[in-house]
Amino acid sequence: MKEITIWHNPKCSKSREAMDILTQNGCDAEVVCYLEEAPNKQSIQKVLKMLGVAPRELMRTKEELYKELHLKEEHEDEALIDAMVQHPKLIERPIIIKGDKAIIGRPSERIEAFLKS
């Protein structure tokens, strides 16, 4: 099992930048292309716990789909998690997981510090 996992979207410049940082730091990461391999509810809940954030903090709130689904008005965490399961495009990226901790790799400077921790 690899030490680092990244939830990656190859079309996202920040996600590609995160991949470059992992490579430059000699990390052999497990790459999860989460738009193709949508995470299940348990995976999202686990990552939320690792991040120590509420579901909305893991969401791309400026995404048009977020607005279309009226998620700003949603106050139930379970409903927000379900929306991410059904529409992984709503998940913020990239997410880097190391052991029992995770970060959202924005800004990218956070990634190197996280790798050294």
Coordinates of N, CA, C and O in Angstrom, one line a residue:
M1 N 0.8 -1.2 0.0 CA 0.0 0.0 0.0 C 0.9 1.2 0.0 O 1.9 1.3 0.7
K2 N 0.5 2.2 -0.8 CA 1.3 3.4 -0.9 C 1.0 4.4 0.3 O -0.1 4.4 0.8
E3 N 2.0 5.1 0.7 CA 1.9 6.0 1.8 C 1.0 7.2 1.6 O 0.3 7.7 2.5
I4 N 1.0 7.7 0.3 CA 0.2 8.9 -0.1 C -0.9 8.5 -1.1 O -0.6 7.7 -2.0
T5 N -2.0 9.1 -0.9 CA -3.1 9.0 -1.9 C -3.5 10.4 -2.2 O -3.5 11.3 -1.4
I6 N -3.8 10.6 -3.5 CA -4.3 11.9 -4.0 C -5.6 11.7 -4.7 O -5.7 10.8 -5.6
W7 N -6.6 12.5 -4.3 CA -7.9 12.5 -5.1 C -7.6 13.6 -6.2 O -7.4 14.8 -5.9
H8 N -7.5 13.2 -7.4 CA -7.0 14.0 -8.5 C -8.0 14.1 -9.7 O -8.7 13.2 -10.0
N9 N -7.9 15.3 -10.2 CA -8.7 15.6 -11.4 C -7.7 16.1 -12.5 O -7.2 17.2 -12.3
P10 N -7.3 15.3 -13.5 CA -6.3 15.7 -14.4 C -6.6 16.9 -15.2 O -5.6 17.6 -15.7
K11 N -7.8 17.4 -15.3 CA -8.2 18.6 -16.0 C -8.0 19.8 -15.1 O -8.0 21.0 -15.7
C12 N -7.7 19.7 -13.9 CA -7.6 20.8 -12.9 C -6.1 21.2 -12.8 O -5.2 20.4 -12.5
S13 N -5.8 22.5 -13.0 CA -4.4 22.9 -13.0 C -3.8 22.8 -11.6 O -2.6 22.4 -11.4
K14 N -4.6 23.0 -10.5 CA -4.1 22.9 -9.1 C -3.9 21.4 -8.8 O -2.9 21.1 -8.1
S15 N -4.7 20.5 -9.3 CA -4.5 19.1 -9.1 C -3.2 18.6 -9.8 O -2.4 17.8 -9.3
R16 N -3.0 19.1 -11.1 CA -1.8 18.7 -11.8 C -0.6 19.3 -11.1 O 0.5 18.6 -11.0
E17 N -0.7 20.5 -10.5 CA 0.4 21.1 -9.8 C 0.7 20.2 -8.5 O 1.9 20.0 -8.2
A18 N -0.3 19.7 -7.9 CA -0.1 18.8 -6.7 C 0.6 17.6 -7.1 O 1.5 17.1 -6.4
M19 N 0.2 17.0 -8.3 CA 0.9 15.8 -8.8 C 2.4 16.1 -9.0 O 3.3 15.3 -8.6
D20 N 2.7 17.3 -9.6 CA 4.1 17.6 -9.8 C 4.9 17.7 -8.5 O 6.0 17.3 -8.4
I21 N 4.2 18.3 -7.5 CA 4.9 18.5 -6.1 C 5.2 17.1 -5.5 O 6.2 16.8 -5.0
L22 N 4.2 16.2 -5.7 CA 4.4 14.8 -5.1 C 5.6 14.2 -5.9 O 6.4 13.5 -5.2
T23 N 5.6 14.3 -7.2 CA 6.7 13.7 -8.0 C 8.1 14.3 -7.6 O 9.0 13.6 -7.3
Q24 N 8.1 15.7 -7.4 CA 9.4 16.3 -7.1 C 9.9 15.9 -5.7 O 11.0 16.0 -5.4
N25 N 8.9 15.5 -4.8 CA 9.3 15.1 -3.5 C 9.5 13.6 -3.4 O 9.6 13.0 -2.3
G26 N 9.5 12.9 -4.5 CA 9.8 11.5 -4.6 C 8.6 10.6 -4.0 O 8.9 9.5 -3.5
C27 N 7.4 11.1 -4.0 CA 6.3 10.4 -3.5 C 5.7 9.5 -4.6 O 5.3 10.0 -5.6
D28 N 5.6 8.3 -4.3 CA 4.9 7.3 -5.1 C 3.5 7.2 -4.6 O 3.1 6.4 -3.7
A29 N 2.6 8.1 -5.2 CA 1.2 8.2 -4.7 C 0.2 7.3 -5.4 O 0.4 7.1 -6.6
E30 N -0.8 6.8 -4.6 CA -1.9 6.2 -5.3 C -2.8 7.3 -5.8 O -3.2 8.2 -5.0
V31 N -3.1 7.3 -7.1 CA -3.9 8.3 -7.7 C -5.3 7.8 -7.9 O -5.5 6.8 -8.5
V32 N -6.2 8.6 -7.3 CA -7.6 8.3 -7.4 C -8.2 9.4 -8.3 O -8.4 10.5 -7.8
C33 N -8.6 9.1 -9.5 CA -9.3 10.0 -10.4 C -10.8 10.0 -10.0 O -11.5 9.2 -10.5
Y34 N -11.1 10.8 -9.0 CA -12.4 10.7 -8.3 C -13.6 11.1 -9.2 O -14.7 10.7 -8.8
L35 N -13.4 11.7 -10.3 CA -14.5 11.9 -11.2 C -14.9 10.7 -12.0 O -16.0 10.5 -12.4
E36 N -13.9 9.8 -12.2 CA -14.1 8.5 -12.8 C -14.5 7.4 -11.8 O -15.3 6.6 -12.1
E37 N -13.8 7.5 -10.7 CA -14.0 6.5 -9.6 C -14.6 7.3 -8.4 O -13.9 7.6 -7.5
A38 N -15.9 7.6 -8.5 CA -16.5 8.4 -7.5 C -16.4 7.8 -6.1 O -16.7 6.6 -5.9
P39 N -16.0 8.6 -5.1 CA -15.9 8.0 -3.7 C -17.3 7.8 -3.2 O -18.2 8.5 -3.5
N40 N -17.4 6.7 -2.4 CA -18.7 6.4 -1.7 C -18.8 7.3 -0.5 O -17.9 8.0 -0.1
K41 N -20.0 7.2 0.1 CA -20.3 8.0 1.3 C -19.3 7.8 2.4 O -18.9 8.7 3.1
Q42 N -18.9 6.5 2.7 CA -18.0 6.2 3.8 C -16.6 6.9 3.5 O -16.0 7.4 4.4
S43 N -16.2 6.8 2.3 CA -14.9 7.5 1.9 C -14.9 9.0 2.1 O -14.0 9.5 2.7
I44 N -16.0 9.6 1.7 CA -16.1 11.0 1.9 C -16.2 11.4 3.4 O -15.5 12.3 3.9
Q45 N -16.9 10.6 4.2 CA -17.0 10.8 5.6 C -15.6 10.6 6.3 O -15.3 11.4 7.2
K46 N -14.9 9.6 5.9 CA -13.5 9.4 6.4 C -12.6 10.6 6.1 O -11.9 11.0 7.0
V47 N -12.7 11.1 4.9 CA -11.8 12.2 4.5 C -12.2 13.4 5.3 O -11.4 14.2 5.7
L48 N -13.5 13.7 5.4 CA -14.0 14.8 6.2 C -13.4 14.7 7.6 O -13.0 15.8 8.2
K49 N -13.4 13.6 8.2 CA -12.9 13.4 9.6 C -11.4 13.7 9.6 O -10.8 14.4 10.5
M50 N -10.6 13.2 8.6 CA -9.2 13.4 8.5 C -8.9 14.9 8.3 O -7.9 15.4 8.9
L51 N -9.7 15.6 7.5 CA -9.5 17.0 7.3 C -10.0 17.8 8.5 O -9.5 19.0 8.7
G52 N -10.9 17.3 9.3 CA -11.4 18.1 10.4 C -12.3 19.2 9.9 O -12.3 20.3 10.5
V53 N -13.1 19.0 8.9 CA -13.9 20.0 8.3 C -15.4 19.5 8.2 O -15.6 18.3 8.1
A54 N -16.3 20.5 8.0 CA -17.7 20.2 7.7 C -17.8 19.9 6.2 O -17.0 20.3 5.4
P55 N -18.8 19.2 5.8 CA -19.0 18.8 4.4 C -18.9 20.0 3.5 O -18.3 19.9 2.4
R56 N -19.5 21.1 3.8 CA -19.5 22.3 2.9 C -18.1 22.8 2.6 O -17.8 23.3 1.5
E57 N -17.2 22.6 3.6 CA -15.8 23.1 3.4 C -15.1 22.2 2.4 O -14.0 22.6 2.0
L58 N -15.6 21.0 2.1 CA -15.0 20.1 1.1 C -15.6 20.4 -0.3 O -15.2 19.7 -1.2
M59 N -16.6 21.3 -0.4 CA -17.3 21.4 -1.6 C -16.8 22.7 -2.4 O -16.4 23.7 -1.8
R60 N -17.0 22.5 -3.7 CA -16.7 23.6 -4.6 C -17.9 24.5 -4.7 O -18.8 24.3 -5.6
T61 N -18.0 25.4 -3.8 CA -19.3 26.2 -3.7 C -19.5 27.2 -4.8 O -20.6 27.8 -5.0
K62 N -18.5 27.5 -5.6 CA -18.6 28.4 -6.8 C -18.9 27.6 -8.1 O -19.2 28.2 -9.1
E63 N -19.0 26.3 -8.0 CA -19.3 25.4 -9.1 C -20.8 25.7 -9.5 O -21.7 25.8 -8.6
E64 N -21.1 25.8 -10.7 CA -22.5 26.1 -11.2 C -23.4 25.0 -10.7 O -24.6 25.3 -10.3
L65 N -23.0 23.7 -10.7 CA -23.8 22.7 -10.2 C -24.3 22.9 -8.8 O -25.4 22.6 -8.4
Y66 N -23.4 23.4 -7.9 CA -23.7 23.7 -6.5 C -24.9 24.7 -6.5 O -25.8 24.5 -5.7
K67 N -24.9 25.7 -7.4 CA -26.0 26.6 -7.4 C -27.3 26.0 -8.0 O -28.3 26.2 -7.4
E68 N -27.1 25.2 -9.0 CA -28.3 24.5 -9.6 C -29.0 23.6 -8.7 O -30.2 23.5 -8.7
L69 N -28.2 23.0 -7.8 CA -28.8 22.0 -6.8 C -29.3 22.7 -5.6 O -29.8 22.1 -4.6
H70 N -29.1 24.0 -5.5 CA -29.6 24.9 -4.4 C -28.9 24.4 -3.1 O -29.6 24.4 -2.0
L71 N -27.7 24.0 -3.1 CA -27.0 23.5 -1.9 C -26.7 24.6 -0.9 O -26.5 24.2 0.3
K72 N -26.7 25.8 -1.3 CA -26.4 26.9 -0.3 C -27.5 26.9 0.7 O -27.3 27.2 1.9
E73 N -28.7 26.5 0.3 CA -29.8 26.5 1.3 C -29.9 25.2 2.1 O -30.7 25.1 3.0
E74 N -29.1 24.2 1.7 CA -29.1 22.9 2.4 C -28.3 23.0 3.7 O -27.2 23.5 3.7
H75 N -28.9 22.5 4.8 CA -28.3 22.6 6.1 C -28.0 21.3 6.7 O -27.4 21.2 7.8
E76 N -28.3 20.2 6.1 CA -28.1 18.9 6.6 C -26.8 18.3 6.0 O -26.6 18.2 4.8
D77 N -25.8 18.0 6.9 CA -24.6 17.5 6.4 C -24.7 16.2 5.6 O -24.0 16.1 4.6
E78 N -25.6 15.3 6.0 CA -25.9 14.1 5.2 C -26.3 14.4 3.8 O -25.8 13.7 2.8
A79 N -27.1 15.4 3.6 CA -27.6 15.8 2.2 C -26.4 16.3 1.4 O -26.3 16.0 0.2
L80 N -25.5 17.1 2.0 CA -24.3 17.6 1.3 C -23.4 16.5 0.9 O -22.9 16.5 -0.2
I81 N -23.2 15.5 1.8 CA -22.4 14.4 1.5 C -23.0 13.6 0.4 O -22.3 13.2 -0.6
D82 N -24.3 13.3 0.5 CA -25.0 12.6 -0.6 C -24.8 13.3 -2.0 O -24.6 12.7 -3.0
A83 N -24.8 14.6 -2.0 CA -24.7 15.4 -3.2 C -23.3 15.2 -3.8 O -23.1 15.0 -5.0
M84 N -22.2 15.1 -2.9 CA -20.9 14.9 -3.4 C -20.7 13.4 -3.9 O -20.0 13.2 -4.9
V85 N -21.4 12.5 -3.3 CA -21.4 11.1 -3.8 C -22.0 11.1 -5.2 O -21.5 10.5 -6.1
Q86 N -23.2 11.7 -5.4 CA -23.9 11.7 -6.6 C -23.2 12.6 -7.7 O -23.3 12.3 -8.9
H87 N -22.5 13.6 -7.2 CA -21.9 14.6 -8.2 C -20.5 14.9 -7.7 O -20.2 15.9 -7.1
P88 N -19.5 14.0 -7.9 CA -18.1 14.2 -7.4 C -17.5 15.5 -7.9 O -16.5 15.9 -7.3
K89 N -18.0 16.0 -9.0 CA -17.5 17.3 -9.5 C -17.5 18.4 -8.4 O -16.8 19.4 -8.4
L90 N -18.4 18.2 -7.4 CA -18.6 19.2 -6.3 C -17.5 19.1 -5.3 O -17.3 20.0 -4.4
I91 N -16.7 18.0 -5.3 CA -15.6 17.9 -4.3 C -14.4 18.7 -4.6 O -13.9 18.7 -5.8
E92 N -13.9 19.5 -3.6 CA -12.8 20.3 -3.8 C -11.6 19.4 -4.1 O -11.5 18.3 -3.7
R93 N -10.6 20.0 -4.8 CA -9.5 19.2 -5.2 C -8.2 20.1 -5.2 O -8.4 21.3 -5.2
P94 N -7.1 19.5 -5.1 CA -6.8 18.1 -4.9 C -6.9 17.8 -3.4 O -6.6 18.7 -2.6
I95 N -7.1 16.5 -3.0 CA -7.0 16.1 -1.7 C -5.9 15.1 -1.5 O -5.8 14.2 -2.3
I96 N -5.0 15.4 -0.6 CA -3.8 14.6 -0.4 C -4.0 13.9 1.0 O -4.3 14.6 2.0
I97 N -3.9 12.6 1.0 CA -4.1 11.8 2.2 C -2.7 11.1 2.5 O -2.1 10.5 1.7
K98 N -2.4 11.2 3.8 CA -1.1 10.6 4.3 C -1.4 10.0 5.7 O -1.7 10.8 6.6
G99 N -1.4 8.7 5.8 CA -1.8 8.1 7.0 C -3.2 8.4 7.4 O -4.1 8.2 6.6
D100 N -3.4 9.0 8.6 CA -4.7 9.3 9.1 C -5.0 10.8 9.0 O -5.9 11.3 9.7
K101 N -4.3 11.5 8.2 CA -4.5 12.9 8.0 C -4.6 13.2 6.5 O -4.2 12.5 5.6
A102 N -5.3 14.4 6.2 CA -5.5 14.8 4.9 C -5.5 16.3 4.8 O -5.7 17.0 5.8
I103 N -5.2 16.8 3.6 CA -5.3 18.3 3.4 C -6.0 18.5 2.0 O -5.9 17.6 1.1
I104 N -6.6 19.6 1.9 CA -7.0 20.1 0.5 C -5.8 20.9 0.1 O -5.3 21.8 0.7
G105 N -5.2 20.5 -1.1 CA -4.0 21.1 -1.6 C -4.1 22.4 -2.2 O -3.5 22.7 -3.3
R106 N -4.8 23.3 -1.6 CA -4.9 24.7 -2.0 C -4.6 25.6 -0.8 O -5.3 25.4 0.2
P107 N -3.8 26.5 -0.9 CA -2.8 26.7 -2.0 C -1.8 25.6 -2.0 O -1.6 24.9 -1.0
S108 N -1.1 25.4 -3.1 CA -0.2 24.3 -3.3 C 1.0 24.3 -2.3 O 1.6 23.3 -2.0
E109 N 1.3 25.5 -1.7 CA 2.4 25.5 -0.8 C 2.2 24.6 0.5 O 3.1 24.2 1.1
R110 N 0.9 24.4 0.7 CA 0.5 23.6 1.9 C 1.0 22.1 1.7 O 1.2 21.4 2.7
I111 N 1.1 21.7 0.5 CA 1.4 20.3 0.2 C 2.8 19.9 0.7 O 2.9 18.9 1.4
E112 N 3.8 20.7 0.4 CA 5.2 20.3 0.8 C 5.3 20.2 2.3 O 5.9 19.3 2.9
A113 N 4.7 21.2 3.0 CA 4.7 21.2 4.5 C 4.0 20.0 5.0 O 4.5 19.3 6.0
F114 N 2.9 19.6 4.4 CA 2.1 18.4 4.8 C 3.0 17.1 4.6 O 3.0 16.2 5.5
L115 N 3.7 17.1 3.5 CA 4.5 15.9 3.2 C 5.6 15.7 4.2 O 6.0 14.6 4.5
K116 N 6.1 16.8 4.7 CA 7.2 16.8 5.7 C 6.8 16.5 7.1 O 7.6 16.2 8.0
S117 N 5.5 16.6 7.3 CA 5.0 16.5 8.7 C 4.9 15.0 9.1 O 4.9 14.1 8.3

